[in-house]
Coordinates of C-alpha atoms in Angstrom, one line a residue:
M13 CA 21.0 -47.8 -59.3
C14 CA 19.6 -50.4 -57.0
E15 CA 22.1 -52.7 -55.3
F16 CA 21.0 -55.9 -53.4
L17 CA 22.7 -57.6 -50.5
T18 CA 24.4 -60.8 -51.3
E19 CA 24.0 -64.0 -49.2
E20 CA 27.5 -63.2 -47.9
D21 CA 26.4 -59.7 -46.8
I22 CA 23.3 -61.0 -45.1
L23 CA 25.1 -63.8 -43.2
N24 CA 27.9 -61.4 -42.2
D25 CA 25.2 -59.0 -40.8
V26 CA 23.5 -61.9 -39.0
L27 CA 26.8 -63.0 -37.5
L28 CA 27.8 -59.6 -36.3
S29 CA 24.3 -59.1 -34.8
E30 CA 24.5 -62.4 -33.0
K31 CA 27.9 -61.5 -31.6
N32 CA 26.5 -58.2 -30.3
I33 CA 23.4 -59.8 -28.9
S34 CA 25.4 -62.5 -27.0
N35 CA 27.7 -59.8 -25.6
C36 CA 24.6 -58.0 -24.2
Y37 CA 23.3 -61.2 -22.7
S38 CA 26.7 -61.9 -21.2
I39 CA 26.6 -58.5 -19.4
A40 CA 23.1 -59.1 -18.2
I41 CA 23.9 -62.6 -16.9
N42 CA 26.8 -61.2 -14.9
E43 CA 24.5 -58.7 -13.2
M44 CA 21.4 -60.9 -12.7
S45 CA 20.3 -61.4 -9.1
N46 CA 17.1 -63.5 -9.8
A47 CA 18.1 -67.2 -10.1
K48 CA 15.0 -68.1 -12.2
L49 CA 15.6 -65.3 -14.6
Y50 CA 19.3 -66.0 -14.7
K51 CA 18.6 -69.6 -15.8
K52 CA 16.2 -68.5 -18.5
I53 CA 18.6 -65.8 -19.9
M54 CA 21.5 -68.2 -19.7
S55 CA 19.5 -70.6 -21.9
I56 CA 18.8 -67.9 -24.4
F57 CA 22.5 -66.8 -24.3
E58 CA 23.6 -70.4 -25.1
D59 CA 21.2 -70.4 -28.1
T60 CA 22.7 -67.2 -29.4
K61 CA 26.2 -68.7 -29.2
D62 CA 25.0 -71.8 -31.1
I63 CA 23.4 -69.6 -33.8
S64 CA 26.7 -67.6 -34.0
R65 CA 28.6 -70.8 -34.4
D66 CA 26.3 -72.0 -37.1
M67 CA 26.6 -68.7 -39.0
F68 CA 30.4 -68.9 -38.7
N69 CA 30.5 -72.5 -40.0
L70 CA 28.2 -71.6 -42.9
M71 CA 30.3 -68.6 -43.9
Y72 CA 33.6 -70.5 -43.5
Q73 CA 32.3 -73.4 -45.7
N74 CA 31.4 -70.9 -48.4
G75 CA 34.8 -69.2 -48.2
W76 CA 33.2 -66.0 -46.9
Y77 CA 35.1 -66.1 -43.6
Q78 CA 38.9 -66.3 -43.9
L79 CA 41.2 -67.5 -41.1
E80 CA 44.9 -66.9 -41.1
S81 CA 47.2 -69.9 -40.4
E82 CA 49.7 -69.5 -37.6
D83 CA 53.0 -71.2 -37.2
E84 CA 52.8 -74.2 -34.9
T85 CA 55.8 -73.1 -32.8
K86 CA 54.1 -69.7 -32.1
I87 CA 51.0 -71.5 -31.0
E88 CA 53.0 -73.8 -28.7
T89 CA 54.9 -70.9 -27.2
S90 CA 51.7 -68.9 -26.5
F91 CA 50.1 -72.0 -25.0
D92 CA 53.1 -72.6 -22.7
K93 CA 53.1 -69.0 -21.6
Y94 CA 49.5 -68.9 -20.6
N95 CA 49.5 -72.4 -19.2
K96 CA 52.4 -71.4 -16.9
K97 CA 50.4 -68.3 -15.8
Y98 CA 47.4 -70.6 -15.1
E99 CA 49.5 -73.0 -13.0
E100 CA 50.9 -70.1 -11.0
L101 CA 47.3 -69.3 -9.9
F102 CA 47.2 -72.6 -8.0

């Protein structure tokens, strides 16, 4: 029996690949000593992030990427917690 990939399968694979690629670029950028190369790789990195976002939006619009809702109070509590930690740094 021959099974084919659906559009959802393909987009999910592309999204996961783009996430992995951008993670690799991120590591490379952090360790790059040549300023000219850094600038070029940073531009490519930003492109991969844009592509990832486009894939996410497309999957979300088609109902292939589900997000869980969170209680507003929990979000505010978490924000306050991390905002306080941020302020303590300064």
